[in-house]
Amino acid sequence: MFALVVKEIERNKISFAIYCLISISIVFLYVSLFPSIQDQSEQLSELMNTMPKAMMDAFGIDKDSFDSIEKYLAVELMSIFWPLLVILLSTSRAGACISGDIENRTLGLELSLPISRIKIFISKFLGNWSALFVFCCISIFSIAPICLIFGIEIEVSKVYILFVHGLLFATTVLSVGLLFSAFLSEKGKVFFSVGGILLVSYIANIVANLSSGFSWLKHFSIFYYYDTLELLDSGKLNSSSVIFFSAVSLISISFGLWKFRQRDIGI
Amino acid sequence: MAFIELTNLTKTFGKISALDDVNLQIEGGEIFGFLGPNGAGKSTAIRCMMGFLYPDRGSIEIDGSKVERSTTKYLEKVGYVSSDLELNEKWTGNEHINFLMKARNLQNYPSDLIDRLGLKVDENTKNLSSGNKQKLAFILALMHKPSLLLLDEPTKGLDPLLQEEIYKILIEFKNSGGCVFFSSHNLAEVERVCDRVGIIRKGKIVANETMDTLQHKHIHIINVVFVEGIEIPNLSSFGIIDQKSSTEVAVRVEGDINPILKILSQYKLSDIKIDHASLEDTFLHFYEEN
């Protein structure tokens, strides 16, 4: 089983390295911009005051968002680019590792081994989760040394919380991706399904923020639970977020495992 | 006890019945040829034996182990080659071999097999020809020294020299007590290497006999040359007639040949030749008749 986990970790090594480099570059870009943004934080606050409150709420921004590096990164980096990279990376890996292998007819190499489908599925999860863990470490923990380069002070404990929170989010997207991958036999359909669900989830969160009549929608959105600004404000993990991410991951993995064990694989 | 035992094996895909109550018993030390056209159910049967597909009804036993969702231990004894299966394009041959060595906990690198098949294992799989990919597939199937080989059209697209080497490997494997389940379209190779043949048509087994029985029992081609001037008797009741000239006729007789010989003995003949039908004739016979 260990060989299978390693095989999954090593999947698409080059594209994984590119994702890591992109994430470090984006962190570098945002941190390098922070001193000039901080210089103009008063003008930015005035600009924010002119914007509709509902819109600011919808995108999780407030007028104090640019007064500290943690808040600035939470709003600008961790709320937009970083989750986008994680969604792309998790979904592409989840889609490739089962549906993609069925589509390419390469899954037979693993299925012809005396290893149960349960172990094959778990090794696919563990391998890809390990790769995501490495990505989260590289992309989030690189914030501290990059801040150091620019002489910006940052609370390392908050970076650590961002890492745990980000890893939970990445695990959830990976688990949902694996669930669809276990059901479908074409990776394109997995990308489409997971992408569609996340898009609907994102819209639901925006609508819930804009309209009090639809505020209940937020509870069905992964982006409501992925609130990095509130995370840094409170300085601790939100228990409802932890429960949501853990529950969705567990349910998705369990259903995915059940389906992968039950299904016919015609290769 | 048979090495492979399929009992009432049934598998449907929607309304299509891929396997319909298939019963087969294959012994160890035997090469079993599984014949049938595209869509007859050959690959479905092999995929069920590999545990890729689950049958709707019936059972499969391999070397005494029942093939079920929960069991994969029997796969320790199975080597699998399929012309449909793809290798990982980003890996070299060596990476494939090392992966299976780790996954199967093997100690010995299969250098002898690699040398015998003449494969460059450092080459990336996507740069390998189809023949070399098939060589690698055979190395991967044989490297753990299985006792059963499940082969789904394994020589498709291979050159005659490589085919010959594969046949030698299969015969050596059989002689060492191994069992081979071999699906193919190539009747000549089945005729050459198989001890027994099963013919499947629309998911049903229509013949399951030894090679000799299959060829000798069913169809004979009787070529008769009558002496000039004799009126050729009507032999159409014995089988399909091919009138070659005014004195020569070929009759394809199915079943017992004694009645036609009795009739022919009443005529003056200049020549008579009785041949067993080829496997191709037999195969076509099953497809015409059933």
Tab-separated table of N, CA and C in Angstrom, chain A residues 87-194:
chain	number	residue	atom	x	y	z
A	87	ILE	N	-8.251	24.885	-5.072
A	87	ILE	CA	-9.369	24.226	-5.765
A	87	ILE	C	-8.862	23.580	-7.062
A	88	LEU	N	-8.055	24.324	-7.814
A	88	LEU	CA	-7.534	23.772	-9.072
A	88	LEU	C	-6.659	22.549	-8.821
A	89	LEU	N	-5.777	22.674	-7.833
A	89	LEU	CA	-4.848	21.571	-7.541
A	89	LEU	C	-5.591	20.332	-7.010
A	90	SER	N	-6.477	20.549	-6.045
A	90	SER	CA	-7.197	19.412	-5.432
A	90	SER	C	-8.081	18.720	-6.456
A	91	THR	N	-8.830	19.533	-7.213
A	91	THR	CA	-9.773	18.927	-8.163
A	91	THR	C	-9.023	18.194	-9.265
A	92	SER	N	-7.936	18.782	-9.743
A	92	SER	CA	-7.225	18.110	-10.835
A	92	SER	C	-6.609	16.799	-10.351
A	93	ARG	N	-6.097	16.791	-9.139
A	93	ARG	CA	-5.506	15.549	-8.614
A	93	ARG	C	-6.590	14.510	-8.336
A	94	ALA	N	-7.705	14.961	-7.734
A	94	ALA	CA	-8.787	14.014	-7.419
A	94	ALA	C	-9.365	13.423	-8.706
A	95	GLY	N	-9.552	14.276	-9.709
A	95	GLY	CA	-10.121	13.798	-10.977
A	95	GLY	C	-9.183	12.847	-11.691
A	96	ALA	N	-7.883	13.149	-11.632
A	96	ALA	CA	-6.916	12.323	-12.366
A	96	ALA	C	-6.716	10.958	-11.718
A	97	CYS	N	-6.792	10.904	-10.382
A	97	CYS	CA	-6.329	9.681	-9.713
A	97	CYS	C	-7.303	8.503	-9.823
A	98	ILE	N	-8.588	8.741	-10.059
A	98	ILE	CA	-9.486	7.593	-10.291
A	98	ILE	C	-10.094	7.710	-11.695
A	99	SER	N	-10.912	8.755	-11.902
A	99	SER	CA	-11.560	8.896	-13.219
A	99	SER	C	-10.526	8.980	-14.335
A	100	GLY	N	-9.478	9.757	-14.093
A	100	GLY	CA	-8.439	9.915	-15.110
A	100	GLY	C	-7.757	8.589	-15.416
A	101	ASP	N	-7.493	7.810	-14.371
A	101	ASP	CA	-6.843	6.505	-14.569
A	101	ASP	C	-7.774	5.508	-15.251
A	102	ILE	N	-9.087	5.670	-15.022
A	102	ILE	CA	-10.039	4.799	-15.729
A	102	ILE	C	-10.082	5.226	-17.204
A	103	GLU	N	-10.161	6.544	-17.400
A	103	GLU	CA	-10.235	7.085	-18.762
A	103	GLU	C	-8.985	6.701	-19.573
A	104	ASN	N	-7.812	6.791	-18.926
A	104	ASN	CA	-6.556	6.434	-19.622
A	104	ASN	C	-6.300	4.936	-19.629
A	105	ARG	N	-7.128	4.193	-18.969
A	105	ARG	CA	-7.017	2.730	-18.850
A	105	ARG	C	-5.736	2.315	-18.121
A	106	THR	N	-5.269	3.146	-17.195
A	106	THR	CA	-4.056	2.813	-16.442
A	106	THR	C	-4.358	2.278	-15.037
A	107	LEU	N	-5.630	2.315	-14.643
A	107	LEU	CA	-5.962	1.866	-13.285
A	107	LEU	C	-5.781	0.344	-13.134
A	108	GLY	N	-5.785	-0.354	-14.267
A	108	GLY	CA	-5.644	-1.815	-14.244
A	108	GLY	C	-4.365	-2.283	-13.565
A	109	LEU	N	-3.315	-1.471	-13.661
A	109	LEU	CA	-2.038	-1.830	-13.040
A	109	LEU	C	-2.223	-1.997	-11.521
A	110	GLU	N	-3.011	-1.113	-10.928
A	110	GLU	CA	-3.257	-1.189	-9.481
A	110	GLU	C	-4.316	-2.240	-9.147
A	111	LEU	N	-5.366	-2.292	-10.002
A	111	LEU	CA	-6.443	-3.243	-9.718
A	111	LEU	C	-5.992	-4.694	-9.854
A	112	SER	N	-4.933	-4.932	-10.631
A	112	SER	CA	-4.487	-6.316	-10.794
A	112	SER	C	-3.537	-6.742	-9.666
A	113	LEU	N	-3.300	-5.846	-8.717
A	113	LEU	CA	-2.478	-6.198	-7.551
A	113	LEU	C	-3.354	-6.846	-6.467
A	114	PRO	N	-2.752	-7.681	-5.629
A	114	PRO	CA	-3.555	-8.283	-4.554
A	114	PRO	C	-3.804	-7.293	-3.409
A	115	ILE	N	-4.376	-6.158	-3.763
A	115	ILE	CA	-4.657	-5.092	-2.793
A	115	ILE	C	-6.135	-4.739	-2.947
A	116	SER	N	-6.848	-4.657	-1.834
A	116	SER	CA	-8.284	-4.406	-1.919
A	116	SER	C	-8.558	-3.002	-2.454
A	117	ARG	N	-9.756	-2.837	-3.006
A	117	ARG	CA	-10.127	-1.516	-3.529
A	117	ARG	C	-10.184	-0.480	-2.408
A	118	ILE	N	-10.507	-0.936	-1.205
A	118	ILE	CA	-10.551	0.001	-0.065
A	118	ILE	C	-9.149	0.590	0.142
A	119	LYS	N	-8.148	-0.280	0.114
A	119	LYS	CA	-6.768	0.190	0.312
A	119	LYS	C	-6.316	1.059	-0.856
A	120	ILE	N	-6.746	0.708	-2.055
A	120	ILE	CA	-6.365	1.518	-3.230
A	120	ILE	C	-6.947	2.930	-3.075
A	121	PHE	N	-8.219	3.002	-2.675
A	121	PHE	CA	-8.876	4.302	-2.516
A	121	PHE	C	-8.197	5.108	-1.402
A	122	ILE	N	-7.948	4.436	-0.287
A	122	ILE	CA	-7.322	5.143	0.844
A	122	ILE	C	-5.921	5.630	0.453
A	123	SER	N	-5.189	4.806	-0.284
A	123	SER	CA	-3.843	5.250	-0.678
A	123	SER	C	-3.924	6.430	-1.645
A	124	LYS	N	-4.963	6.459	-2.464
A	124	LYS	CA	-5.138	7.607	-3.369
A	124	LYS	C	-5.444	8.872	-2.551
A	125	PHE	N	-6.284	8.709	-1.539
A	125	PHE	CA	-6.589	9.859	-0.680
A	125	PHE	C	-5.329	10.317	0.057
A	126	LEU	N	-4.653	9.359	0.690
A	126	LEU	CA	-3.467	9.722	1.489
A	126	LEU	C	-2.372	10.349	0.632
A	127	GLY	N	-2.142	9.773	-0.529
A	127	GLY	CA	-1.097	10.296	-1.412
A	127	GLY	C	-1.387	11.715	-1.844
A	128	ASN	N	-2.615	11.951	-2.275
A	128	ASN	CA	-2.967	13.294	-2.751
A	128	ASN	C	-3.106	14.290	-1.601
A	129	TRP	N	-3.557	13.783	-0.458
A	129	TRP	CA	-3.638	14.658	0.724
A	129	TRP	C	-2.221	15.074	1.149
A	130	SER	N	-1.291	14.139	1.083
A	130	SER	CA	0.103	14.461	1.449
A	130	SER	C	0.650	15.547	0.524
A	131	ALA	N	0.330	15.429	-0.780
A	131	ALA	CA	0.794	16.448	-1.733
A	131	ALA	C	0.180	17.807	-1.387
A	132	LEU	N	-1.108	17.800	-1.026
A	132	LEU	CA	-1.770	19.056	-0.642
A	132	LEU	C	-1.172	19.630	0.643
A	133	PHE	N	-0.820	18.724	1.564
A	133	PHE	CA	-0.192	19.151	2.819
A	133	PHE	C	1.111	19.900	2.510
A	134	VAL	N	1.895	19.318	1.605
A	134	VAL	CA	3.165	19.956	1.213
A	134	VAL	C	2.882	21.312	0.567
A	135	PHE	N	1.855	21.345	-0.305
A	135	PHE	CA	1.512	22.606	-0.974
A	135	PHE	C	1.112	23.673	0.055
A	136	CYS	N	0.275	23.269	1.026
A	136	CYS	CA	-0.173	24.228	2.055
A	136	CYS	C	1.028	24.735	2.871
A	137	CYS	N	1.925	23.803	3.224
A	137	CYS	CA	3.135	24.202	3.985
A	137	CYS	C	3.922	25.237	3.194
A	138	ILE	N	4.210	24.895	1.931
A	138	ILE	CA	5.052	25.778	1.106
A	138	ILE	C	4.367	27.129	0.902
A	139	SER	N	3.071	27.085	0.519
A	139	SER	CA	2.399	28.330	0.140
A	139	SER	C	2.059	29.212	1.345
A	140	ILE	N	1.797	28.619	2.511
A	140	ILE	CA	1.403	29.448	3.661
A	140	ILE	C	2.600	29.777	4.557
A	141	PHE	N	3.444	28.788	4.823
A	141	PHE	CA	4.584	29.078	5.693
A	141	PHE	C	5.652	29.930	5.003
A	142	SER	N	5.551	30.056	3.681
A	142	SER	CA	6.503	30.950	2.986
A	142	SER	C	6.192	32.417	3.310
A	143	ILE	N	4.982	32.678	3.846
A	143	ILE	CA	4.601	34.060	4.172
A	143	ILE	C	5.601	34.663	5.178
A	144	ALA	N	5.931	33.887	6.228
A	144	ALA	CA	6.796	34.432	7.295
A	144	ALA	C	8.180	34.840	6.775
A	145	PRO	N	8.926	33.952	6.087
A	145	PRO	CA	10.253	34.397	5.595
A	145	PRO	C	10.171	35.517	4.566
A	146	ILE	N	9.115	35.529	3.751
A	146	ILE	CA	9.000	36.598	2.749
A	146	ILE	C	8.740	37.941	3.455
A	147	CYS	N	7.929	37.926	4.511
A	147	CYS	CA	7.703	39.144	5.300
A	147	CYS	C	9.020	39.628	5.912
A	148	LEU	N	9.812	38.653	6.354
A	148	LEU	CA	11.111	38.976	6.946
A	148	LEU	C	12.004	39.697	5.929
A	149	ILE	N	11.957	39.223	4.692
A	149	ILE	CA	12.771	39.841	3.626
A	149	ILE	C	12.408	41.324	3.476
A	150	PHE	N	11.101	41.626	3.593
A	150	PHE	CA	10.648	43.007	3.408
A	150	PHE	C	10.583	43.781	4.739
A	151	GLY	N	11.088	43.180	5.810
A	151	GLY	CA	11.123	43.841	7.108
A	151	GLY	C	9.746	44.077	7.705
A	152	ILE	N	8.799	43.199	7.379
A	152	ILE	CA	7.441	43.334	7.905
A	152	ILE	C	7.256	42.320	9.039
A	153	GLU	N	6.738	42.794	10.144
A	153	GLU	CA	6.511	41.874	11.271
A	153	GLU	C	5.173	41.154	11.088
A	154	ILE	N	5.177	39.870	11.374
A	154	ILE	CA	3.940	39.085	11.250
A	154	ILE	C	3.844	38.117	12.420
A	155	GLU	N	2.632	37.893	12.903
A	155	GLU	CA	2.439	36.949	14.018
A	155	GLU	C	2.445	35.526	13.463
A	156	VAL	N	3.470	34.778	13.815
A	156	VAL	CA	3.627	33.419	13.263
A	156	VAL	C	2.452	32.510	13.682
A	157	SER	N	1.920	32.759	14.903
A	157	SER	CA	0.801	31.925	15.365
A	157	SER	C	-0.402	32.061	14.439
A	158	LYS	N	-0.575	33.287	13.863
A	158	LYS	CA	-1.706	33.493	12.952
A	158	LYS	C	-1.455	32.785	11.607
A	159	VAL	N	-0.185	32.736	11.217
A	159	VAL	CA	0.157	32.001	9.985
A	159	VAL	C	-0.157	30.518	10.202
A	160	TYR	N	0.149	30.031	11.394
A	160	TYR	CA	-0.105	28.624	11.700
A	160	TYR	C	-1.612	28.326	11.624
A	161	ILE	N	-2.419	29.262	12.193
A	161	ILE	CA	-3.881	29.065	12.142
A	161	ILE	C	-4.360	29.082	10.683
A	162	LEU	N	-3.800	29.995	9.900
A	162	LEU	CA	-4.161	30.045	8.470
A	162	LEU	C	-3.851	28.721	7.788
A	163	PHE	N	-2.710	28.125	8.187
A	163	PHE	CA	-2.295	26.851	7.584
A	163	PHE	C	-3.304	25.741	7.912
A	164	VAL	N	-3.663	25.635	9.187
A	164	VAL	CA	-4.595	24.568	9.595
A	164	VAL	C	-5.941	24.756	8.893
A	165	HIS	N	-6.394	26.007	8.884
A	165	HIS	CA	-7.674	26.330	8.259
A	165	HIS	C	-7.619	26.015	6.751
A	166	GLY	N	-6.526	26.426	6.125
A	166	GLY	CA	-6.359	26.184	4.691
A	166	GLY	C	-6.289	24.707	4.370
A	167	LEU	N	-5.598	23.948	5.239
A	167	LEU	CA	-5.476	22.508	5.008
A	167	LEU	C	-6.840	21.823	5.132
A	168	LEU	N	-7.650	22.284	6.076
A	168	LEU	CA	-8.998	21.718	6.222
A	168	LEU	C	-9.832	21.992	4.967
A	169	PHE	N	-9.712	23.231	4.450
A	169	PHE	CA	-10.433	23.600	3.224
A	169	PHE	C	-9.964	22.723	2.052
A	170	ALA	N	-8.640	22.566	1.915
A	170	ALA	CA	-8.080	21.766	0.816
A	170	ALA	C	-8.522	20.307	0.924
A	171	THR	N	-8.552	19.789	2.165
A	171	THR	CA	-8.972	18.399	2.385
A	171	THR	C	-10.426	18.212	1.954
A	172	THR	N	-11.253	19.198	2.257
A	172	THR	CA	-12.672	19.113	1.894
A	172	THR	C	-12.835	19.088	0.377
A	173	VAL	N	-12.126	19.989	-0.322
A	173	VAL	CA	-12.251	20.024	-1.789
A	173	VAL	C	-11.733	18.713	-2.382
A	174	LEU	N	-10.615	18.210	-1.856
A	174	LEU	CA	-10.060	16.943	-2.343
A	174	LEU	C	-11.052	15.799	-2.128
A	175	SER	N	-11.680	15.766	-0.956
A	175	SER	CA	-12.621	14.680	-0.633
A	175	SER	C	-13.831	14.715	-1.559
A	176	VAL	N	-14.359	15.919	-1.794
A	176	VAL	CA	-15.512	16.038	-2.707
A	176	VAL	C	-15.077	15.619	-4.118
A	177	GLY	N	-13.868	16.030	-4.504
A	177	GLY	CA	-13.338	15.625	-5.816
A	177	GLY	C	-13.214	14.119	-5.928
A	178	LEU	N	-12.724	13.471	-4.876
A	178	LEU	CA	-12.575	12.006	-4.892
A	178	LEU	C	-13.928	11.310	-4.951
A	179	LEU	N	-14.913	11.912	-4.284
A	179	LEU	CA	-16.266	11.341	-4.326
A	179	LEU	C	-16.757	11.294	-5.777
A	180	PHE	N	-16.625	12.406	-6.486
A	180	PHE	CA	-17.070	12.437	-7.888
A	180	PHE	C	-16.194	11.534	-8.755
A	181	SER	N	-14.917	11.484	-8.428
A	181	SER	CA	-13.998	10.648	-9.196
A	181	SER	C	-14.356	9.165	-9.050
A	182	ALA	N	-14.864	8.796	-7.868
A	182	ALA	CA	-15.243	7.398	-7.637
A	182	ALA	C	-16.509	7.034	-8.419
A	183	PHE	N	-17.344	8.033	-8.683
A	183	PHE	CA	-18.599	7.779	-9.402
A	183	PHE	C	-18.417	7.847	-10.920
A	184	LEU	N	-17.551	8.750	-11.381
A	184	LEU	CA	-17.460	9.036	-12.814
A	184	LEU	C	-16.235	8.366	-13.449
A	185	SER	N	-16.280	8.250	-14.765
A	185	SER	CA	-15.167	7.592	-15.467
A	185	SER	C	-14.420	8.534	-16.409
A	186	GLU	N	-14.716	9.826	-16.315
A	186	GLU	CA	-13.988	10.797	-17.135
A	186	GLU	C	-13.602	11.962	-16.235
A	187	LYS	N	-12.324	12.326	-16.265
A	187	LYS	CA	-11.882	13.367	-15.325
A	187	LYS	C	-12.512	14.720	-15.650
A	188	GLY	N	-12.819	14.974	-16.932
A	188	GLY	CA	-13.459	16.228	-17.323
A	188	GLY	C	-14.789	16.416	-16.603
A	189	LYS	N	-15.515	15.316	-16.444
A	189	LYS	CA	-16.811	15.377	-15.746
A	189	LYS	C	-16.614	15.689	-14.262
A	190	VAL	N	-15.509	15.193	-13.702
A	190	VAL	CA	-15.206	15.480	-12.286
A	190	VAL	C	-14.927	16.971	-12.126
A	191	PHE	N	-14.097	17.525	-13.024
A	191	PHE	CA	-13.767	18.963	-12.928
A	191	PHE	C	-15.045	19.783	-13.055
A	192	PHE	N	-15.869	19.401	-14.016
A	192	PHE	CA	-17.104	20.136	-14.278
A	192	PHE	C	-18.039	20.074	-13.058
A	193	SER	N	-18.178	18.880	-12.487
A	193	SER	CA	-19.097	18.704	-11.348
A	193	SER	C	-18.608	19.470	-10.117
A	194	VAL	N	-17.327	19.285	-9.777
A	194	VAL	CA	-16.798	19.961	-8.583
A	194	VAL	C	-16.782	21.474	-8.813
